[in-house]
PDB file of C-alpha atoms in Angstrom:
ATOM      1  CA  VAL Z   1      -7.187  13.940  17.972  1.00 84.00           C
ATOM      2  CA  ARG Z   2      -4.308  14.469  15.529  1.00 83.00           C
ATOM      3  CA  ASN Z   3      -1.749  12.203  17.158  1.00 85.00           C
ATOM      4  CA  VAL Z   4      -1.273   9.464  19.754  1.00 84.00           C
ATOM      5  CA  GLN Z   5       1.920   8.640  21.543  1.00 84.00           C
ATOM      6  CA  VAL Z   6       3.049   6.479  24.324  1.00 81.00           C
ATOM      7  CA  ARG Z   7       5.339   8.291  26.761  1.00 83.00           C
ATOM      8  CA  GLY Z   8       6.476   7.068  30.239  1.00 84.00           C
ATOM      9  CA  GLY Z   9       3.740   4.297  30.338  1.00 81.00           C
ATOM     10  CA  TYR Z  10       0.914   6.901  29.455  1.00 86.00           C
ATOM     11  CA  ILE Z  11      -0.992   7.088  26.218  1.00 86.00           C
ATOM     12  CA  LEU Z  12      -1.007  10.750  25.155  1.00 89.00           C
ATOM     13  CA  HIS Z  13      -3.690  12.124  22.786  1.00 88.00           C
ATOM     14  CA  VAL Z  14      -2.715  15.350  20.962  1.00 90.00           C
ATOM     15  CA  GLY Z  15      -5.412  17.399  19.318  1.00 88.00           C
ATOM     16  CA  VAL Z  16      -7.754  20.364  19.474  1.00 89.00           C
ATOM     17  CA  VAL Z  17     -10.371  20.734  22.139  1.00 86.00           C
ATOM     18  CA  GLU Z  18     -13.858  22.135  21.167  1.00 86.00           C
ATOM     19  CA  GLY Z  19     -15.505  23.529  24.258  1.00 87.00           C
ATOM     20  CA  THR Z  20     -13.964  23.059  27.672  1.00 88.00           C
ATOM     21  CA  LEU Z  21     -12.037  20.192  29.362  1.00 86.00           C
ATOM     22  CA  SER Z  22     -10.879  19.951  32.874  1.00 90.00           C
ATOM     23  CA  VAL Z  23      -8.645  17.705  34.908  1.00 90.00           C
ATOM     24  CA  ASN Z  24     -10.399  14.384  35.904  1.00 91.00           C
ATOM     25  CA  ASP Z  25     -13.031  14.830  33.221  1.00 91.00           C
ATOM     26  CA  LYS Z  26     -14.142  11.447  31.753  1.00 90.00           C
ATOM     27  CA  VAL Z  27     -14.261  11.303  27.949  1.00 86.00           C
ATOM     28  CA  ARG Z  28     -15.258   8.826  25.419  1.00 86.00           C
ATOM     29  CA  LEU Z  29     -12.956   8.028  22.433  1.00 84.00           C
ATOM     30  CA  THR Z  30     -14.268   6.686  19.265  1.00 85.00           C
ATOM     31  CA  ILE Z  31     -12.528   5.845  15.998  1.00 84.00           C
ATOM     32  CA  ASP Z  32     -13.522   7.245  12.548  1.00 87.00           C
ATOM     33  CA  ASP Z  33     -13.946   3.708  11.081  1.00 88.00           C
ATOM     34  CA  PHE Z  34     -14.257   4.926   7.514  1.00 90.00           C
ATOM     35  CA  ARG Z  35     -10.995   6.948   7.623  1.00 90.00           C
ATOM     36  CA  ARG Z  36      -9.148   4.268   9.541  1.00 91.00           C
ATOM     37  CA  ASN Z  37     -10.159   1.607   6.969  1.00 92.00           C
ATOM     38  CA  LEU Z  38      -8.776   3.802   4.064  1.00 93.00           C
ATOM     39  CA  ILE Z  39      -5.496   4.279   6.078  1.00 94.00           C
ATOM     40  CA  MET Z  40      -5.164   0.509   6.618  1.00 94.00           C
ATOM     41  CA  LYS Z  41      -5.609  -0.166   2.917  1.00 95.00           C
ATOM     42  CA  ASN Z  42      -2.688   2.157   2.295  1.00 96.00           C
ATOM     43  CA  HIS Z  43      -0.598   0.824   5.182  1.00 96.00           C
ATOM     44  CA  THR Z  44      -0.875  -2.826   4.168  1.00 96.00           C
ATOM     45  CA  GLY Z  45      -0.472  -1.705   0.538  1.00 97.00           C
ATOM     46  CA  THR Z  46       2.815   0.047   1.580  1.00 97.00           C
ATOM     47  CA  HIS Z  47       4.127  -3.190   2.953  1.00 96.00           C
ATOM     48  CA  ILE Z  48       3.323  -5.132  -0.263  1.00 97.00           C
ATOM     49  CA  LEU Z  49       4.817  -2.398  -2.367  1.00 97.00           C
ATOM     50  CA  ASN Z  50       8.026  -2.562  -0.288  1.00 95.00           C
ATOM     51  CA  TYR Z  51       8.171  -6.316  -0.986  1.00 95.00           C
ATOM     52  CA  ALA Z  52       7.440  -5.982  -4.638  1.00 96.00           C
ATOM     53  CA  LEU Z  53      10.277  -3.361  -5.126  1.00 96.00           C
ATOM     54  CA  ARG Z  54      12.734  -5.674  -3.559  1.00 93.00           C
ATOM     55  CA  ALA Z  55      11.571  -8.496  -5.884  1.00 94.00           C
ATOM     56  CA  ILE Z  56      12.083  -6.287  -8.980  1.00 95.00           C
ATOM     57  CA  LEU Z  57      15.064  -4.114  -8.022  1.00 94.00           C
ATOM     58  CA  GLY Z  58      16.925  -6.386  -5.579  1.00 92.00           C
ATOM     59  CA  ASP Z  59      18.048  -6.390  -1.926  1.00 86.00           C
ATOM     60  CA  THR Z  60      19.796  -3.087  -2.346  1.00 87.00           C
ATOM     61  CA  VAL Z  61      16.432  -1.336  -1.995  1.00 90.00           C
ATOM     62  CA  ASP Z  62      15.986   0.224   1.409  1.00 90.00           C
ATOM     63  CA  GLN Z  63      13.049   2.138   2.789  1.00 91.00           C
ATOM     64  CA  ARG Z  64      13.985   5.782   3.414  1.00 91.00           C
ATOM     65  CA  GLY Z  65      10.541   7.105   4.438  1.00 91.00           C
ATOM     66  CA  SER Z  66       6.841   6.764   3.915  1.00 93.00           C
ATOM     67  CA  LEU Z  67       3.538   8.471   4.470  1.00 93.00           C
ATOM     68  CA  VAL Z  68       0.224   6.639   4.947  1.00 95.00           C
ATOM     69  CA  ALA Z  69      -2.725   8.891   4.438  1.00 93.00           C
ATOM     70  CA  PRO Z  70      -6.453   8.144   3.773  1.00 93.00           C
ATOM     71  CA  ASP Z  71      -6.182   9.144   0.016  1.00 92.00           C
ATOM     72  CA  ARG Z  72      -2.726   7.857  -0.822  1.00 93.00           C
ATOM     73  CA  LEU Z  73       0.539   6.282   0.203  1.00 95.00           C
ATOM     74  CA  ARG Z  74       4.047   7.577  -0.410  1.00 96.00           C
ATOM     75  CA  PHE Z  75       7.131   5.373  -0.227  1.00 96.00           C
ATOM     76  CA  ASP Z  76      10.743   6.643  -0.373  1.00 96.00           C
ATOM     77  CA  PHE Z  77      13.471   4.149  -1.197  1.00 95.00           C
ATOM     78  CA  SER Z  78      17.181   4.008  -2.179  1.00 93.00           C
ATOM     79  CA  SER Z  79      17.955   3.519  -5.858  1.00 92.00           C
ATOM     80  CA  LYS Z  80      20.737   4.196  -8.280  1.00 89.00           C
ATOM     81  CA  GLY Z  81      18.391   5.593 -10.818  1.00 91.00           C
ATOM     82  CA  ALA Z  82      14.758   5.946 -12.207  1.00 92.00           C
ATOM     83  CA  MET Z  83      12.677   2.806 -12.548  1.00 93.00           C
ATOM     84  CA  THR Z  84      11.870   1.876 -16.157  1.00 93.00           C
ATOM     85  CA  PRO Z  85       8.244   1.718 -17.242  1.00 92.00           C
ATOM     86  CA  ASP Z  86       8.588  -2.094 -17.372  1.00 92.00           C
ATOM     87  CA  GLU Z  87       9.951  -2.217 -13.821  1.00 94.00           C
ATOM     88  CA  LEU Z  88       6.970  -0.115 -12.696  1.00 93.00           C
ATOM     89  CA  LYS Z  89       4.538  -2.421 -14.434  1.00 93.00           C
ATOM     90  CA  GLN Z  90       6.062  -5.540 -12.996  1.00 95.00           C
ATOM     91  CA  THR Z  91       6.066  -3.951  -9.477  1.00 95.00           C
ATOM     92  CA  GLU Z  92       2.294  -3.080  -9.855  1.00 95.00           C
ATOM     93  CA  VAL Z  93       1.495  -6.592 -11.169  1.00 95.00           C
ATOM     94  CA  ILE Z  94       3.244  -8.174  -8.140  1.00 96.00           C
ATOM     95  CA  CYS Z  95       1.279  -6.000  -5.770  1.00 97.00           C
ATOM     96  CA  ASN Z  96      -2.043  -6.782  -7.339  1.00 96.00           C
ATOM     97  CA  LYS Z  97      -1.400 -10.544  -7.551  1.00 96.00           C
ATOM     98  CA  MET Z  98      -0.693 -10.456  -3.765  1.00 96.00           C
ATOM     99  CA  ILE Z  99      -3.942  -8.459  -3.279  1.00 97.00           C
ATOM    100  CA  GLU Z 100      -5.932 -11.009  -5.437  1.00 96.00           C
ATOM    101  CA  GLN Z 101      -4.415 -13.922  -3.432  1.00 96.00           C
ATOM    102  CA  SER Z 102      -6.250 -12.764  -0.278  1.00 95.00           C
ATOM    103  CA  LEU Z 103      -3.145 -13.326   1.893  1.00 95.00           C
ATOM    104  CA  GLN Z 104      -3.692 -13.267   5.774  1.00 94.00           C
ATOM    105  CA  VAL Z 105      -1.842 -10.490   7.619  1.00 95.00           C
ATOM    106  CA  TYR Z 106      -0.193 -11.623  10.824  1.00 94.00           C
ATOM    107  CA  ALA Z 107       1.122  -9.431  13.733  1.00 93.00           C
ATOM    108  CA  LYS Z 108       3.107 -10.550  16.723  1.00 92.00           C
ATOM    109  CA  ASP Z 109       5.449  -9.224  19.424  1.00 92.00           C
ATOM    110  CA  ALA Z 110       8.816 -11.076  19.656  1.00 91.00           C
ATOM    111  CA  SER Z 111      12.267 -10.313  21.160  1.00 91.00           C
ATOM    112  CA  LEU Z 112      14.395  -8.034  18.997  1.00 89.00           C
ATOM    113  CA  GLU Z 113      17.329 -10.455  18.980  1.00 89.00           C
ATOM    114  CA  GLU Z 114      15.090 -13.391  17.900  1.00 88.00           C
ATOM    115  CA  SER Z 115      13.318 -11.268  15.299  1.00 88.00           C
ATOM    116  CA  LYS Z 116      16.513 -10.020  13.599  1.00 85.00           C
ATOM    117  CA  ARG Z 117      17.405 -13.572  12.759  1.00 85.00           C
ATOM    118  CA  ILE Z 118      14.415 -13.770  10.299  1.00 87.00           C
ATOM    119  CA  ASP Z 119      15.991 -14.063   6.809  1.00 83.00           C
ATOM    120  CA  GLY Z 120      14.703 -11.279   4.572  1.00 82.00           C
ATOM    121  CA  LEU Z 121      12.988  -9.245   7.299  1.00 84.00           C
ATOM    122  CA  ARG Z 122      12.655  -5.601   6.272  1.00 83.00           C
ATOM    123  CA  ALA Z 123      13.357  -2.745   8.688  1.00 78.00           C
ATOM    124  CA  VAL Z 124      13.577   1.048   8.231  1.00 74.00           C
ATOM    125  CA  PHE Z 125      17.132   2.407   7.637  1.00 57.00           C
ATOM    126  CA  ASP Z 126      18.723   3.844  10.894  1.00 68.00           C
ATOM    127  CA  GLU Z 127      15.428   3.256  12.823  1.00 75.00           C
ATOM    128  CA  THR Z 128      15.722   2.311  16.548  1.00 80.00           C
ATOM    129  CA  TYR Z 129      13.259  -0.447  17.529  1.00 84.00           C
ATOM    130  CA  PRO Z 130      11.830  -1.438  21.028  1.00 84.00           C
ATOM    131  CA  ASP Z 131      12.341  -4.832  22.613  1.00 85.00           C
ATOM    132  CA  PRO Z 132      10.124  -6.699  22.269  1.00 88.00           C
ATOM    133  CA  VAL Z 133       9.368  -5.572  18.719  1.00 90.00           C
ATOM    134  CA  ARG Z 134       6.241  -6.039  16.663  1.00 92.00           C
ATOM    135  CA  ILE Z 135       6.454  -8.059  13.523  1.00 93.00           C
ATOM    136  CA  VAL Z 136       3.898  -7.848  10.611  1.00 94.00           C
ATOM    137  CA  SER Z 137       3.931 -10.454   7.971  1.00 95.00           C
ATOM    138  CA  ILE Z 138       1.717 -11.040   4.877  1.00 95.00           C
ATOM    139  CA  GLY Z 139       1.035 -14.532   3.800  1.00 94.00           C
ATOM    140  CA  VAL Z 140       3.055 -16.455   6.374  1.00 92.00           C
ATOM    141  CA  SER Z 141       2.597 -16.885  10.208  1.00 91.00           C
ATOM    142  CA  ILE Z 142       5.311 -15.351  12.338  1.00 91.00           C
ATOM    143  CA  ASP Z 143       5.647 -18.511  14.249  1.00 90.00           C
ATOM    144  CA  ASP Z 144       6.723 -20.360  11.022  1.00 90.00           C
ATOM    145  CA  LEU Z 145       9.382 -17.624  10.574  1.00 89.00           C
ATOM    146  CA  LEU Z 146      10.663 -17.874  14.182  1.00 88.00           C
ATOM    147  CA  ASN Z 147      10.755 -21.708  14.216  1.00 85.00           C
ATOM    148  CA  LYS Z 148      14.156 -23.343  14.547  1.00 76.00           C
ATOM    149  CA  PRO Z 149      14.681 -24.277  11.753  1.00 74.00           C
ATOM    150  CA  PRO Z 150      12.221 -21.834  10.263  1.00 72.00           C
ATOM    151  CA  LYS Z 151       9.366 -23.263   8.135  1.00 69.00           C
ATOM    152  CA  ALA Z 152       9.510 -20.273   5.821  1.00 70.00           C
ATOM    153  CA  THR Z 153      11.871 -17.431   4.875  1.00 73.00           C
ATOM    154  CA  GLY Z 154      11.131 -13.694   5.053  1.00 70.00           C
ATOM    155  CA  ARG Z 155      12.391 -13.418   1.454  1.00 83.00           C
ATOM    156  CA  GLU Z 156       9.362 -15.118   0.071  1.00 87.00           C
ATOM    157  CA  TYR Z 157       6.901 -12.824   1.835  1.00 90.00           C
ATOM    158  CA  SER Z 158       6.367  -9.275   3.117  1.00 93.00           C
ATOM    159  CA  VAL Z 159       7.889  -9.310   6.639  1.00 93.00           C
ATOM    160  CA  GLU Z 160       8.669  -6.029   8.468  1.00 91.00           C
ATOM    161  CA  PHE Z 161       8.951  -4.419  11.876  1.00 92.00           C
ATOM    162  CA  CYS Z 162       5.802  -2.351  12.386  1.00 91.00           C
ATOM    163  CA  GLY Z 163       3.629  -0.957  15.084  1.00 88.00           C
ATOM    164  CA  GLY Z 164       0.869   0.310  12.868  1.00 89.00           C
ATOM    165  CA  THR Z 165      -2.664  -0.715  12.122  1.00 90.00           C
ATOM    166  CA  HIS Z 166      -3.295  -3.115   9.146  1.00 94.00           C
ATOM    167  CA  LEU Z 167      -5.940  -5.065   7.309  1.00 94.00           C
ATOM    168  CA  LYS Z 168      -6.786  -8.656   8.156  1.00 93.00           C
ATOM    169  CA  THR Z 169      -6.211  -9.907   4.502  1.00 94.00           C
ATOM    170  CA  SER Z 170      -4.642  -8.362   1.483  1.00 96.00           C
ATOM    171  CA  LYS Z 171      -7.777  -8.576  -0.672  1.00 95.00           C
ATOM    172  CA  HIS Z 172      -9.310  -5.705   1.297  1.00 95.00           C
ATOM    173  CA  ILE Z 173      -6.805  -3.377  -0.409  1.00 96.00           C
ATOM    174  CA  ASP Z 174      -8.955  -3.947  -3.502  1.00 94.00           C
ATOM    175  CA  GLN Z 175      -6.187  -2.737  -5.906  1.00 94.00           C
ATOM    176  CA  LEU Z 176      -3.045  -0.752  -5.941  1.00 96.00           C
ATOM    177  CA  ILE Z 177      -2.026   1.710  -8.752  1.00 93.00           C
ATOM    178  CA  ILE Z 178       1.265   3.416  -8.958  1.00 93.00           C
ATOM    179  CA  VAL Z 179       0.704   7.094  -9.863  1.00 91.00           C
ATOM    180  CA  THR Z 180       4.208   8.621  -9.878  1.00 91.00           C
ATOM    181  CA  GLU Z 181       7.807   7.606  -9.488  1.00 93.00           C
ATOM    182  CA  GLU Z 182      10.427  10.420  -9.169  1.00 92.00           C
ATOM    183  CA  ALA Z 183      13.669  11.466  -7.575  1.00 93.00           C
ATOM    184  CA  ILE Z 184      13.503  13.441  -4.315  1.00 92.00           C
ATOM    185  CA  ALA Z 185      17.363  13.443  -3.493  1.00 93.00           C
ATOM    186  CA  LYS Z 186      20.488  11.818  -4.788  1.00 92.00           C
ATOM    187  CA  GLY Z 187      20.102   8.107  -4.741  1.00 92.00           C
ATOM    188  CA  ILE Z 188      16.589   8.341  -3.237  1.00 94.00           C
ATOM    189  CA  ARG Z 189      13.294   7.747  -5.214  1.00 95.00           C
ATOM    190  CA  ARG Z 190       9.683   8.329  -4.250  1.00 95.00           C
ATOM    191  CA  ILE Z 191       6.626   6.404  -5.388  1.00 95.00           C
ATOM    192  CA  VAL Z 192       3.092   7.646  -4.774  1.00 94.00           C
ATOM    193  CA  ALA Z 193       0.362   5.047  -5.158  1.00 94.00           C
ATOM    194  CA  VAL Z 194      -3.330   4.778  -4.432  1.00 93.00           C
ATOM    195  CA  THR Z 195      -5.517   1.908  -3.262  1.00 95.00           C
ATOM    196  CA  GLY Z 196      -9.236   1.124  -2.733  1.00 92.00           C
ATOM    197  CA  PRO Z 197     -11.673   3.856  -3.913  1.00 90.00           C
ATOM    198  CA  GLU Z 198      -8.923   6.209  -4.924  1.00 91.00           C
ATOM    199  CA  ALA Z 199      -7.425   3.553  -7.183  1.00 90.00           C
ATOM    200  CA  GLU Z 200     -10.882   3.025  -8.729  1.00 88.00           C
ATOM    201  CA  LYS Z 201     -11.128   6.708  -9.576  1.00 86.00           C
ATOM    202  CA  VAL Z 202      -7.831   6.536 -11.380  1.00 85.00           C
ATOM    203  CA  ARG Z 203      -8.964   3.519 -13.335  1.00 84.00           C
ATOM    204  CA  LEU Z 204     -12.154   5.262 -14.361  1.00 81.00           C
ATOM    205  CA  ILE Z 205     -10.281   8.433 -15.350  1.00 79.00           C
ATOM    206  CA  TYR Z 206      -8.078   6.372 -17.651  1.00 78.00           C
ATOM    207  CA  MET Z 207     -10.998   4.324 -18.916  1.00 74.00           C
ATOM    208  CA  ASN Z 208     -12.974   7.453 -19.774  1.00 72.00           C
ATOM    209  CA  LYS Z 209     -10.057   8.882 -21.660  1.00 69.00           C
ATOM    210  CA  ASN Z 210     -10.020   5.740 -23.802  1.00 64.00           C
ATOM    211  CA  ILE Z 211     -13.742   6.039 -24.436  1.00 61.00           C
ATOM    212  CA  VAL Z 212     -13.220   9.609 -25.718  1.00 62.00           C
ATOM    213  CA  LEU Z 213     -10.544   8.245 -28.022  1.00 58.00           C
ATOM    214  CA  ILE Z 214     -12.883   5.494 -29.238  1.00 55.00           C
ATOM    215  CA  LYS Z 215     -15.623   7.976 -30.004  1.00 57.00           C
ATOM    216  CA  LYS Z 216     -13.205   9.901 -32.244  1.00 56.00           C
ATOM    217  CA  LEU Z 217     -12.126   6.749 -34.047  1.00 53.00           C
ATOM    218  CA  LEU Z 218     -15.684   5.382 -34.632  1.00 53.00           C
ATOM    219  CA  THR Z 219     -18.700   6.871 -36.245  1.00 49.00           C
ATOM    220  CA  TYR Z 220     -22.139   6.082 -35.080  1.00 44.00           C
ATOM    221  CA  SER Z 221     -22.902   4.371 -38.387  1.00 44.00           C
ATOM    222  CA  SER Z 222     -20.099   1.846 -37.733  1.00 49.00           C
ATOM    223  CA  VAL Z 223     -21.738   0.628 -34.533  1.00 47.00           C
ATOM    224  CA  LEU Z 224     -25.505  -0.046 -34.458  1.00 47.00           C
ATOM    225  CA  ASP Z 225     -25.895   0.333 -30.695  1.00 54.00           C
ATOM    226  CA  PHE Z 226     -23.069   2.791 -29.656  1.00 48.00           C
ATOM    227  CA  ASP Z 227     -24.145   3.108 -26.038  1.00 53.00           C
ATOM    228  CA  SER Z 228     -24.117  -0.787 -25.661  1.00 57.00           C
ATOM    229  CA  PHE Z 229     -20.746  -0.792 -27.346  1.00 49.00           C
ATOM    230  CA  LEU Z 230     -19.265   1.783 -24.895  1.00 49.00           C
ATOM    231  CA  GLU Z 231     -20.846  -0.144 -21.929  1.00 50.00           C
ATOM    232  CA  LYS Z 232     -19.104  -3.345 -23.120  1.00 52.00           C
ATOM    233  CA  LYS Z 233     -15.794  -1.576 -23.456  1.00 47.00           C
ATOM    234  CA  ARG Z 234     -16.283  -0.187 -19.911  1.00 47.00           C
ATOM    235  CA  ILE Z 235     -16.874  -3.751 -18.473  1.00 46.00           C
ATOM    236  CA  ASP Z 236     -14.049  -5.227 -20.513  1.00 48.00           C
ATOM    237  CA  TYR Z 237     -11.640  -2.635 -19.143  1.00 44.00           C
ATOM    238  CA  LEU Z 238     -12.687  -3.122 -15.542  1.00 44.00           C
ATOM    239  CA  ASP Z 239     -12.312  -6.869 -15.879  1.00 44.00           C
ATOM    240  CA  SER Z 240      -8.924  -6.579 -17.608  1.00 42.00           C
ATOM    241  CA  SER Z 241      -5.510  -7.010 -15.996  1.00 40.00           C
ATOM    242  CA  SER Z 242      -4.091  -4.036 -17.900  1.00 37.00           C
ATOM    243  CA  VAL Z 243      -1.971  -1.647 -16.033  1.00 37.00           C
ATOM    244  CA  VAL Z 244      -2.824   2.103 -15.821  1.00 37.00           C
ATOM    245  CA  PRO Z 245      -0.110   4.493 -16.951  1.00 36.00           C
ATOM    246  CA  TYR Z 246       1.965   5.891 -14.085  1.00 35.00           C
ATOM    247  CA  ARG Z 247       1.425   9.546 -14.670  1.00 35.00           C
ATOM    248  CA  PHE Z 248      -1.754  11.432 -15.348  1.00 34.00           C
ATOM    249  CA  GLN Z 249      -1.805  14.950 -17.045  1.00 30.00           C
TER     250      GLN Z 249
END
């Protein structure tokens, strides 16, 4: 199954049939749990990235597109220019702090009119939403946002219209690393990032490059137990809060 859509009250599954399939046949559907989990990491990570970009670049940032795949996430947004290395670093730091905080992810259907009154709620530019609409928030219950007066504001949390699948808590993203930031059209930038096991691969690639450099700078005679030294550097790096560079050659 490559795609699932709801049309006219029916759930349509689009895909390729292996063997034969006839009208009135009964079939059993199962989810690829491993693949789904990776997609959920990147989807919840996309919401957190959207929030972090607004925190760093301001309310003028609007989502202009996205891709959520098992191995990466892609986020397109409006911007007047390229992000600076410091802005990228700050964005990544905010994302990983939200991940470390193990924030609960909430989802609830609400009337479109009522939902639009949530201060700071994010929606896709020019998108048409159903009524009722599904709200996904990270770190605050949707009831608190909809209360009159509200007990919280969407500007303090990630709050979006979304019909997709998500994790239960932010900590299950594990980590988020920004890989590239580039222009794709006038006034539109694109960030590609990785989470979970793919982010760990990126960290290890960078770490191993550093170890190669250390080997060049040190001689065996300067360190009595060179293997133990390298292992300590490996552990120190994995435990550190340093940010991986955003482009890898």
